[in-house]
CSV table of C-alpha atoms and ligand atoms in Angstrom, one decimal:
chain,number,residue,atom,x,y,z
A,1,MET,CA,38.1,122.2,95.5
A,2,SER,CA,37.5,123.4,98.7
A,3,SER,CA,37.6,127.6,99.2
A,4,PRO,CA,40.1,129.1,101.3
A,5,ILE,CA,38.0,129.1,105.1
A,6,SER,CA,35.0,128.6,106.6
A,7,ILE,CA,33.6,131.4,108.9
A,8,ARG,CA,33.5,130.7,112.1
A,9,SER,CA,32.2,133.6,114.4
A,10,ARG,CA,31.5,136.8,113.2
A,11,VAL,CA,30.3,137.7,117.1
A,12,LYS,CA,33.2,140.3,117.9
A,13,SER,CA,32.6,141.9,114.8
A,14,GLN,CA,29.1,142.3,115.6
A,15,ALA,CA,30.1,143.7,118.6
A,16,LEU,CA,32.3,146.1,117.7
A,17,GLN,CA,29.5,147.7,114.9
A,18,GLN,CA,27.2,147.7,117.8
A,19,ARG,CA,29.7,149.9,120.2
A,20,ALA,CA,31.2,151.5,117.0
A,21,GLU,CA,27.6,152.8,115.8
A,22,ARG,CA,26.9,155.0,119.4
A,23,PHE,CA,29.6,156.4,118.0
A,24,PHE,CA,30.0,157.3,114.1
A,25,PRO,CA,26.6,157.7,111.6
A,26,GLY,CA,26.4,153.9,110.4
A,27,GLY,CA,28.7,153.2,112.5
A,28,VAL,CA,31.9,153.8,110.5
A,29,ASN,CA,33.9,156.6,108.7
A,30,SER,CA,32.6,155.9,105.1
A,31,PRO,CA,29.2,155.0,104.4
A,32,VAL,CA,30.3,152.2,101.9
A,33,ARG,CA,32.4,150.5,104.2
A,34,ALA,CA,28.2,149.7,106.9
A,35,PHE,CA,27.7,147.0,104.6
A,36,ARG,CA,23.8,149.0,103.8
A,37,ALA,CA,24.1,147.6,100.0
A,38,VAL,CA,24.9,144.2,101.1
A,39,GLY,CA,23.5,143.4,104.3
A,40,GLY,CA,25.2,142.2,107.1
A,41,ALA,CA,27.1,143.5,109.1
A,42,PRO,CA,31.0,144.3,108.2
A,43,PRO,CA,34.0,142.5,109.8
A,44,PHE,CA,36.1,144.2,112.0
A,45,ILE,CA,39.9,143.9,110.6
A,46,GLU,CA,43.0,143.1,113.0
A,47,SER,CA,45.2,143.4,110.2
A,48,ALA,CA,46.2,141.8,107.3
A,49,ARG,CA,49.4,141.2,105.1
A,50,GLY,CA,49.6,140.2,101.2
A,51,ALA,CA,45.9,139.9,99.4
A,52,TRP,CA,44.6,138.4,103.1
A,53,LEU,CA,42.8,140.4,105.9
A,54,THR,CA,42.3,139.0,109.3
A,55,ASP,CA,39.3,139.7,111.2
A,56,ALA,CA,38.7,140.5,114.8
A,57,ASP,CA,36.8,137.1,115.3
A,58,GLY,CA,40.1,135.2,114.1
A,59,ASN,CA,38.7,134.9,109.5
A,60,ARG,CA,40.6,135.4,107.5
A,61,PHE,CA,39.7,136.5,104.1
A,62,ILE,CA,41.4,137.2,100.9
A,63,GLU,CA,40.4,140.4,99.5
A,64,TYR,CA,39.6,142.7,96.5
A,65,PHE,CA,39.8,145.7,97.7
A,66,GLY,CA,43.0,146.9,98.3
A,67,SER,CA,42.1,149.7,100.5
A,68,TRP,CA,40.5,151.0,97.5
A,69,GLY,CA,42.8,150.8,95.0
A,70,PRO,CA,46.3,151.9,97.2
A,71,MET,CA,47.5,148.5,98.4
A,72,ILE,CA,49.1,147.3,94.5
A,73,LEU,CA,51.6,145.7,96.3
A,74,GLY,CA,49.8,143.8,99.1
A,75,HIS,CA,49.0,144.7,102.7
A,76,ALA,CA,51.8,145.3,104.6
A,77,PHE,CA,54.3,145.5,102.0
A,78,GLN,CA,57.8,145.5,103.4
A,79,PRO,CA,59.9,147.9,101.9
A,80,VAL,CA,56.6,150.0,102.6
A,81,VAL,CA,56.6,149.6,106.1
A,82,GLU,CA,60.1,150.1,106.5
A,83,ALA,CA,59.9,153.2,104.7
A,84,ILE,CA,57.2,154.6,107.1
A,85,GLU,CA,58.5,153.6,110.2
A,86,ARG,CA,61.9,154.9,109.4
A,87,ALA,CA,60.6,158.1,108.3
A,88,ALA,CA,58.4,158.6,111.7
A,89,ARG,CA,61.6,157.6,113.7
A,90,ASN,CA,62.1,161.4,112.8
A,91,SER,CA,58.8,162.9,113.4
A,92,ALA,CA,55.0,162.1,112.0
A,93,SER,CA,54.7,166.3,110.3
A,94,PHE,CA,56.4,169.0,110.4
A,95,GLY,CA,54.0,171.8,108.1
A,96,ALA,CA,57.3,172.9,107.0
A,97,SER,CA,59.2,171.2,103.4
A,98,THR,CA,61.1,167.9,103.1
A,99,ALA,CA,63.2,166.8,100.4
A,100,ALA,CA,61.7,163.7,100.6
A,101,GLU,CA,58.4,165.9,98.7
A,102,ALA,CA,60.1,166.3,95.7
A,103,ASP,CA,61.9,163.2,95.5
A,104,LEU,CA,58.5,162.0,95.2
A,105,ALA,CA,57.4,164.3,92.8
A,106,GLU,CA,60.1,164.2,90.8
A,107,ARG,CA,59.2,160.0,90.5
A,108,ILE,CA,55.3,161.3,89.7
A,109,THR,CA,56.5,163.7,86.8
A,110,ALA,CA,59.0,161.3,84.9
A,111,CYS,CA,56.2,158.9,84.7
A,112,TYR,CA,53.2,161.5,84.0
A,113,PRO,CA,54.9,164.0,81.2
A,114,ALA,CA,50.9,165.9,81.3
A,115,ILE,CA,51.1,166.9,85.2
A,116,GLU,CA,54.8,169.5,84.7
A,117,LYS,CA,54.1,170.7,88.4
A,118,LEU,CA,52.1,169.6,91.0
A,119,ARG,CA,50.3,169.9,94.9
A,120,PHE,CA,50.3,167.4,97.7
A,121,VAL,CA,46.9,167.7,99.3
A,122,SER,CA,45.7,164.8,101.3
A,123,SER,CA,42.4,163.0,100.5
A,124,GLY,CA,41.8,162.8,96.4
A,125,THR,CA,38.4,164.7,97.5
A,126,GLU,CA,40.9,168.1,98.2
A,127,ALA,CA,42.9,167.2,94.6
A,128,THR,CA,39.7,167.5,92.3
A,129,MET,CA,38.1,170.3,94.1
A,130,SER,CA,41.8,172.4,93.6
A,131,ALA,CA,41.6,171.3,90.3
A,132,ILE,CA,38.4,172.5,89.5
A,133,ARG,CA,39.3,175.9,91.1
A,134,VAL,CA,42.4,176.2,89.3
A,135,ALA,CA,39.9,175.5,86.5
A,136,ARG,CA,38.2,178.4,86.8
A,137,ALA,CA,40.2,180.7,87.5
A,138,ALA,CA,42.8,180.0,84.5
A,139,THR,CA,39.4,180.0,82.0
A,140,GLY,CA,37.3,182.9,83.7
A,141,ARG,CA,34.1,180.4,83.1
A,142,LYS,CA,31.8,178.8,86.6
A,143,MET,CA,30.4,175.6,85.3
A,144,ILE,CA,32.3,172.3,84.7
A,145,ILE,CA,31.1,169.5,82.9
A,146,LYS,CA,31.0,165.5,85.0
A,147,PHE,CA,29.6,162.5,83.8
A,148,GLU,CA,26.8,160.4,85.2
A,149,GLY,CA,28.5,157.8,88.2
A,150,CYS,CA,31.8,158.7,88.1
A,151,TYR,CA,32.7,159.7,91.9
A,152,HIS,CA,35.1,162.1,92.6
A,153,GLY,CA,34.9,162.9,96.3
A,154,HIS,CA,32.4,164.7,98.3
A,155,SER,CA,32.8,168.5,97.9
A,156,ASP,CA,29.9,170.2,97.0
A,157,GLY,CA,30.3,170.6,93.4
A,158,LEU,CA,31.0,166.9,92.2
A,159,LEU,CA,28.4,165.0,94.0
A,160,VAL,CA,25.8,166.1,91.5
A,161,LYS,CA,24.6,162.1,89.3
A,162,ALA,CA,28.0,160.9,91.4
A,163,GLY,CA,28.8,157.0,91.6
A,164,SER,CA,30.5,154.9,94.5
A,165,GLY,CA,28.6,155.3,98.0
A,166,VAL,CA,25.8,157.7,96.2
A,167,ALA,CA,25.5,155.6,93.5
A,168,THR,CA,25.2,152.7,96.1
A,169,PHE,CA,22.4,154.1,98.5
A,170,GLY,CA,20.5,155.8,95.6
A,171,ILE,CA,21.3,159.7,96.4
A,172,PRO,CA,19.6,162.1,93.5
A,173,GLY,CA,22.4,164.0,95.0
A,174,SER,CA,23.1,165.4,98.3
A,175,ALA,CA,21.7,166.8,101.1
A,176,GLY,CA,23.4,170.3,101.9
A,177,VAL,CA,24.6,171.1,99.1
A,178,PRO,CA,22.9,174.3,97.8
A,179,GLU,CA,21.6,174.8,94.4
A,180,GLU,CA,22.6,177.5,93.0
A,181,ILE,CA,26.4,175.3,93.6
A,182,ALA,CA,24.8,172.3,91.7
A,183,HIS,CA,23.2,173.7,89.4
A,184,LEU,CA,27.6,175.2,88.1
A,185,THR,CA,28.1,170.6,87.3
A,186,HIS,CA,26.1,169.8,84.3
A,187,ALA,CA,26.1,166.1,84.5
A,188,LEU,CA,25.9,164.0,81.0
A,189,PRO,CA,26.4,160.3,80.3
A,190,PHE,CA,29.3,158.8,80.1
A,191,ASN,CA,31.3,157.4,76.3
A,192,ASP,CA,29.0,159.8,74.8
A,193,ILE,CA,30.9,162.0,72.6
A,194,ALA,CA,27.9,163.4,71.0
A,195,ALA,CA,26.0,164.3,74.4
A,196,VAL,CA,29.4,166.8,75.2
A,197,GLU,CA,29.9,167.6,71.8
A,198,ALA,CA,25.8,169.0,72.5
A,199,ALA,CA,26.3,170.6,75.6
A,200,PHE,CA,29.2,173.0,74.1
A,201,ASP,CA,27.0,173.7,71.3
A,202,ALA,CA,24.0,174.5,73.6
A,203,HIS,CA,25.8,176.3,76.1
A,204,PRO,CA,29.2,178.1,74.8
A,205,ASP,CA,31.8,179.6,76.3
A,206,VAL,CA,30.4,178.7,79.6
A,207,PHE,CA,32.5,175.5,81.0
A,208,ALA,CA,35.5,176.3,82.9
A,209,ALA,CA,36.6,171.9,82.7
A,210,VAL,CA,35.4,168.5,81.5
A,211,ILE,CA,36.1,166.1,84.4
A,212,ILE,CA,36.5,162.5,84.1
A,213,GLU,CA,37.3,159.3,85.4
A,214,PRO,CA,38.6,157.7,82.4
A,215,ILE,CA,38.1,154.5,83.2
A,216,VAL,CA,34.8,154.5,85.6
A,217,GLY,CA,35.8,152.5,89.1
A,218,ASN,CA,32.6,154.0,91.4
A,219,ALA,CA,29.7,153.0,89.2
A,220,GLY,CA,31.7,149.5,89.2
A,221,CYS,CA,34.2,149.4,86.0
A,222,ILE,CA,33.7,150.8,82.6
A,223,PRO,CA,36.2,151.4,80.3
A,224,PRO,CA,35.9,154.3,78.0
A,225,ALA,CA,34.9,153.6,74.4
A,226,PRO,CA,38.0,153.0,71.9
A,227,GLY,CA,38.7,156.7,70.5
A,228,TYR,CA,35.9,158.9,73.2
A,229,LEU,CA,39.1,159.8,75.8
A,230,SER,CA,40.8,161.4,72.6
A,231,ALA,CA,37.6,162.8,70.9
A,232,LEU,CA,36.7,164.7,74.7
A,233,ARG,CA,40.1,165.9,74.7
A,234,ALA,CA,39.7,167.4,71.1
A,235,LEU,CA,36.4,169.1,71.9
A,236,THR,CA,38.0,170.3,75.1
A,237,LEU,CA,40.5,172.2,73.4
A,238,ARG,CA,38.5,173.3,70.6
A,239,GLU,CA,36.1,175.0,73.1
A,240,GLY,CA,38.3,176.3,75.2
A,241,ALA,CA,37.8,174.7,78.3
A,242,LEU,CA,40.1,172.8,80.5
A,243,LEU,CA,40.9,168.8,80.6
A,244,ILE,CA,40.4,167.3,83.5
A,245,VAL,CA,41.7,163.4,84.4
A,246,ASP,CA,41.0,161.8,87.7
A,247,GLU,CA,42.9,159.5,88.1
A,248,VAL,CA,43.2,158.8,92.2
A,249,MET,CA,42.4,154.8,91.4
A,250,THR,CA,43.4,154.6,87.6
A,251,GLY,CA,46.6,156.3,88.1
A,252,PHE,CA,50.1,153.6,88.6
A,253,ARG,CA,47.3,150.8,88.4
A,254,VAL,CA,46.7,150.3,84.8
A,255,ALA,CA,49.8,151.1,84.0
A,256,LEU,CA,52.4,152.8,85.3
A,257,GLY,CA,51.8,156.5,83.4
A,258,GLY,CA,48.3,155.4,84.7
A,259,ALA,CA,45.4,156.0,81.9
A,260,LEU,CA,47.1,159.2,80.4
A,261,GLU,CA,50.0,156.2,79.2
A,262,LEU,CA,47.2,153.2,78.4
A,263,TYR,CA,45.0,155.8,76.5
A,264,CYS,CA,48.2,157.9,74.8
A,265,LEU,CA,45.9,160.9,76.1
A,266,ASP,CA,47.4,164.8,77.2
A,267,ALA,CA,45.6,166.5,80.0
A,268,ASP,CA,45.7,170.3,81.6
A,269,LEU,CA,45.2,169.2,85.0
A,270,VAL,CA,45.7,165.6,86.6
A,271,THR,CA,44.4,164.3,89.9
A,272,LEU,CA,45.8,161.5,91.7
A,273,GLY,CA,46.1,159.5,94.9
A,274,LYS,CA,45.7,156.5,96.8
A,275,ILE,CA,48.7,154.3,95.2
A,276,VAL,CA,51.0,157.4,95.1
A,277,GLY,CA,50.3,157.2,99.2
A,278,GLY,CA,51.2,153.7,99.0
A,279,GLY,CA,48.3,153.1,101.5
A,280,LEU,CA,48.6,156.9,103.9
A,281,PRO,CA,46.5,159.7,102.7
A,282,ILE,CA,47.4,161.6,99.8
A,283,GLY,CA,46.3,163.7,97.0
A,284,VAL,CA,48.1,165.3,94.0
A,285,PHE,CA,46.6,167.5,91.4
A,286,GLY,CA,49.0,168.5,89.0
A,287,GLY,CA,49.5,169.7,85.3
A,288,LYS,CA,50.6,172.1,83.2
A,289,ARG,CA,53.4,174.5,84.2
A,290,ALA,CA,51.8,178.1,84.1
A,291,LEU,CA,48.4,176.7,85.3
A,292,MET,CA,49.9,175.3,88.4
A,293,ASP,CA,51.6,178.8,88.5
A,294,LEU,CA,48.0,180.3,89.2
A,295,LEU,CA,48.7,178.9,92.7
A,296,ALA,CA,49.7,180.5,95.6
A,297,PRO,CA,52.1,182.3,96.3
A,298,LEU,CA,53.3,182.2,93.1
A,299,GLY,CA,49.7,183.6,91.9
A,300,PRO,CA,45.6,184.2,93.3
A,301,VAL,CA,44.8,180.9,93.0
A,302,TYR,CA,44.3,179.7,97.1
A,303,GLN,CA,45.1,176.4,98.1
A,304,ALA,CA,46.5,175.0,101.0
A,305,GLY,CA,46.7,172.2,104.2
A,306,THR,CA,49.1,171.7,107.6
A,307,LEU,CA,49.1,168.1,106.2
A,308,SER,CA,49.9,168.6,102.3
A,309,GLY,CA,53.5,166.6,101.6
A,310,ASN,CA,53.6,164.7,105.3
A,311,PRO,CA,56.5,163.3,105.3
A,312,LEU,CA,55.0,159.3,106.1
A,313,ALA,CA,52.4,159.7,103.3
A,314,MET,CA,55.6,160.2,101.3
A,315,ALA,CA,58.0,157.7,102.7
A,316,ALA,CA,55.7,155.1,101.6
A,317,GLY,CA,54.6,157.0,98.6
A,318,ILE,CA,58.3,156.8,97.5
A,319,ALA,CA,58.8,153.2,98.5
A,320,THR,CA,55.4,152.1,96.6
A,321,VAL,CA,56.3,154.2,93.3
A,322,SER,CA,60.0,153.1,93.4
A,323,TYR,CA,59.4,149.3,93.8
A,324,LEU,CA,56.9,150.4,90.4
A,325,GLN,CA,59.3,152.5,88.8
A,326,ASN,CA,62.1,149.2,89.0
A,327,HIS,CA,59.4,146.3,88.6
A,328,ALA,CA,56.9,147.3,86.1
A,329,ALA,CA,58.0,145.3,83.8
A,330,GLN,CA,56.7,142.3,86.0
A,331,VAL,CA,54.4,144.2,88.0
A,332,TYR,CA,52.3,144.8,85.1
A,333,PRO,CA,51.6,141.6,83.1
A,334,ARG,CA,51.5,139.9,86.5
A,335,LEU,CA,48.7,141.9,87.7
A,336,GLU,CA,46.9,141.4,83.9
A,337,ALA,CA,47.8,137.6,83.8
A,338,THR,CA,46.1,137.2,87.8
A,339,ALA,CA,43.3,139.4,87.1
A,340,GLN,CA,42.3,137.8,83.9
A,341,ALA,CA,42.5,134.5,85.7
A,342,VAL,CA,40.0,135.2,88.6
A,343,PHE,CA,37.9,137.5,86.1
A,344,GLU,CA,37.7,135.0,83.8
A,345,GLY,CA,37.2,131.9,86.3
A,346,VAL,CA,34.5,133.9,88.6
A,347,ALA,CA,32.7,134.6,84.4
A,348,ASP,CA,32.8,130.7,83.6
A,349,ALA,CA,31.3,129.5,87.2
A,350,ALA,CA,28.5,132.0,87.1
A,351,ASP,CA,27.4,130.1,82.9
A,352,GLN,CA,28.3,127.3,84.8
A,353,ALA,CA,25.6,128.0,87.5
A,354,GLY,CA,23.1,129.8,84.4
A,355,VAL,CA,23.9,133.1,86.2
A,356,SER,CA,24.5,136.5,84.3
A,357,LEU,CA,27.3,138.3,84.1
A,358,THR,CA,28.6,140.9,82.6
A,359,VAL,CA,32.8,141.5,83.6
A,360,ASN,CA,34.6,144.7,82.9
A,361,ARG,CA,37.8,144.7,83.3
A,362,VAL,CA,41.2,146.6,82.5
A,363,GLY,CA,44.3,145.4,83.6
A,364,SER,CA,44.1,144.7,87.6
A,365,MET,CA,40.9,146.7,88.5
A,366,GLY,CA,37.6,145.4,86.8
A,367,THR,CA,33.3,144.2,88.1
A,368,TRP,CA,31.3,141.5,87.7
A,369,PHE,CA,27.9,143.3,86.7
A,370,PHE,CA,25.0,140.7,87.9
A,371,ASN,CA,23.5,141.9,84.4
A,372,PRO,CA,23.3,140.8,81.1
A,373,GLY,CA,25.2,144.0,79.7
A,374,PRO,CA,26.6,145.4,78.2
A,375,VAL,CA,27.3,148.0,80.9
A,376,THR,CA,28.7,150.5,79.0
A,377,ASP,CA,27.7,153.7,81.4
A,378,TYR,CA,25.8,154.6,84.6
A,379,THR,CA,22.1,153.8,83.1
A,380,GLU,CA,23.3,150.4,82.1
A,381,ALA,CA,25.3,149.7,85.3
A,382,ALA,CA,22.1,151.1,87.8
A,383,GLN,CA,19.9,148.0,85.4
A,384,SER,CA,21.7,145.9,87.6
A,385,ASP,CA,20.5,143.4,90.0
A,386,THR,CA,21.9,144.4,93.4
A,387,ALA,CA,20.1,142.0,95.8
A,388,ALA,CA,21.4,139.1,93.8
A,389,PHE,CA,25.2,140.4,93.7
A,390,GLY,CA,24.0,141.3,97.6
A,391,ARG,CA,23.4,137.0,97.9
A,392,PHE,CA,26.4,136.7,96.3
A,393,HIS,CA,28.5,138.9,98.3
A,394,ASN,CA,27.0,137.2,101.2
A,395,SER,CA,28.2,133.6,100.1
A,396,MET,CA,31.9,135.0,99.0
A,397,LEU,CA,32.2,136.6,102.8
A,398,GLU,CA,31.0,132.9,104.0
A,399,ASN,CA,33.5,131.4,102.0
A,400,GLY,CA,36.8,133.4,102.7
A,401,VAL,CA,36.0,136.3,99.8
A,402,TRP,CA,35.9,139.4,100.7
A,403,LEU,CA,34.5,141.6,97.4
A,404,PRO,CA,33.5,144.9,97.6
A,405,PRO,CA,30.3,145.3,99.7
A,406,SER,CA,28.5,147.2,96.4
A,407,GLN,CA,27.4,146.6,92.9
A,408,PHE,CA,29.0,150.3,91.8
A,409,GLU,CA,32.1,149.9,93.7
A,410,ALA,CA,35.5,148.0,91.5
A,411,ALA,CA,37.2,145.4,92.6
A,412,PHE,CA,40.8,145.1,92.8
A,413,LEU,CA,44.1,143.1,92.6
A,414,SER,CA,47.8,143.1,93.9
A,415,THR,CA,50.3,142.1,93.2
A,416,ALA,CA,50.1,139.4,96.4
A,417,HIS,CA,47.2,137.5,95.0
A,418,GLY,CA,48.9,134.3,93.2
A,419,GLU,CA,47.4,131.0,92.1
A,420,ALA,CA,46.9,129.9,95.2
A,421,GLU,CA,43.9,132.6,95.8
A,422,VAL,CA,42.6,132.8,92.4
A,423,GLN,CA,41.8,129.2,93.3
A,424,ALA,CA,40.0,129.6,96.0
A,425,THR,CA,38.1,132.3,94.9
A,426,ILE,CA,36.6,130.9,92.0
A,427,ALA,CA,36.3,127.8,94.4
A,428,ALA,CA,34.2,130.3,96.6
A,429,ALA,CA,31.9,131.6,93.7
A,430,HIS,CA,30.9,127.8,93.0
A,431,LYS,CA,29.7,128.0,95.8
A,432,ALA,CA,28.1,131.1,96.2
A,433,PHE,CA,26.5,131.4,92.5
A,434,GLN,CA,24.7,128.3,93.8
A,435,ALA,CA,23.2,130.6,96.6
A,436,VAL,CA,22.2,133.2,94.1
A,437,LYS,CA,20.5,131.1,92.3
A,438,HIS,CA,18.5,128.9,94.7
A,439,HIS,CA,17.3,131.9,96.1
B,1,HOZ,N1,34.5,156.4,98.3
B,1,HOZ,C1,35.6,155.0,98.3
B,1,HOZ,C2,35.3,154.3,97.3
B,1,HOZ,N2,34.9,154.7,95.9
B,1,HOZ,C3,35.0,154.6,99.5
B,1,HOZ,C4,36.0,154.6,100.7
B,1,HOZ,C5,36.2,154.3,102.3
B,1,HOZ,O1,34.7,153.6,102.6
B,1,HOZ,O2,37.4,153.8,102.1
């Protein structure tokens, strides 16, 4: 079976990268995009439809990062495009209220019983940062617990032992974050409930909140062990700390009601992003009414934003979320079946080539770890053979398949991925594993 396309040339992308390096650090506006972890110059995208990207040189790729999660319905999905066009005709921003904000909020709260009230912001970073501020105000405590390899955006206190680019580039903790702030964050291993219990015992009454990616997406994909999340919920309730479940990646992806629905979990505060904006910049933090009513103008916690509730983001979000609500019975089983086929197909190709892989997957997000496994926390993820992953990534790209350019990022599928894309991906993987092996 042949792979979808052979890449002709990257000349234009290379020139565009060189030009971009004059203006942007590393030539990029977000570090992982620079491909430093896998080598080679990143293709520059011109357009995308469904599961396919077209670069500046006219090469076409089947892609598995979906703008890092939002594009669950595929690129340029017609109802989303039309909703954005309609909204744009009425102006791109007002800095004042519109009915669309409550329309989207109504849909979100219908899918997330834990969210009684919410605020729209412009990114996941703002959402988690604001949720923590609310938690500190509500509890009168300063410290937070986060988990190694979890990434909750780039606010100061959340870069401690973080995943995503921080893990990709092996940055121990960001320069520029004052020690006094980093010390307010206590990082613990994921999937280890005894470690959380020990932290609460050692430091009683100091933790305002525990923040967690319920399924880690930013150290590669790491699912929670059975019972782990409910034990965490019970501990936070017992200790008077709030549970902040960061569903920026998992929200509306692993189920209509995200990981909270999948694992029958409750939370004090929840953060969302990505899918709820249909690909436009958005973040959400929300939760129990009494907590959210601490926000100005009702309460003393300040938080604001000119582009919060932006009408184009609301329009794209409503189009995406309403489609998911109306077609959930088809969308989620389809995503599960396609993801299972591609993750297992690639794993079989690795087996046949004698390459040792561990596949972690929850629904349409997952990771092929170059690691005999198991991978249950960041320490285990970090033992992966990142050089072999880099060779695999490059070879897949040469054969027309664009994976996330880091071992420590999850891959995402969309409803636009179908049998043809799956078969072409598996064919490319057979070639790529030979490249890994014969290095
Ligand atoms: N940190 C993002 C994924 N976990 C990458 C964002 C981007 O480069 O667009």
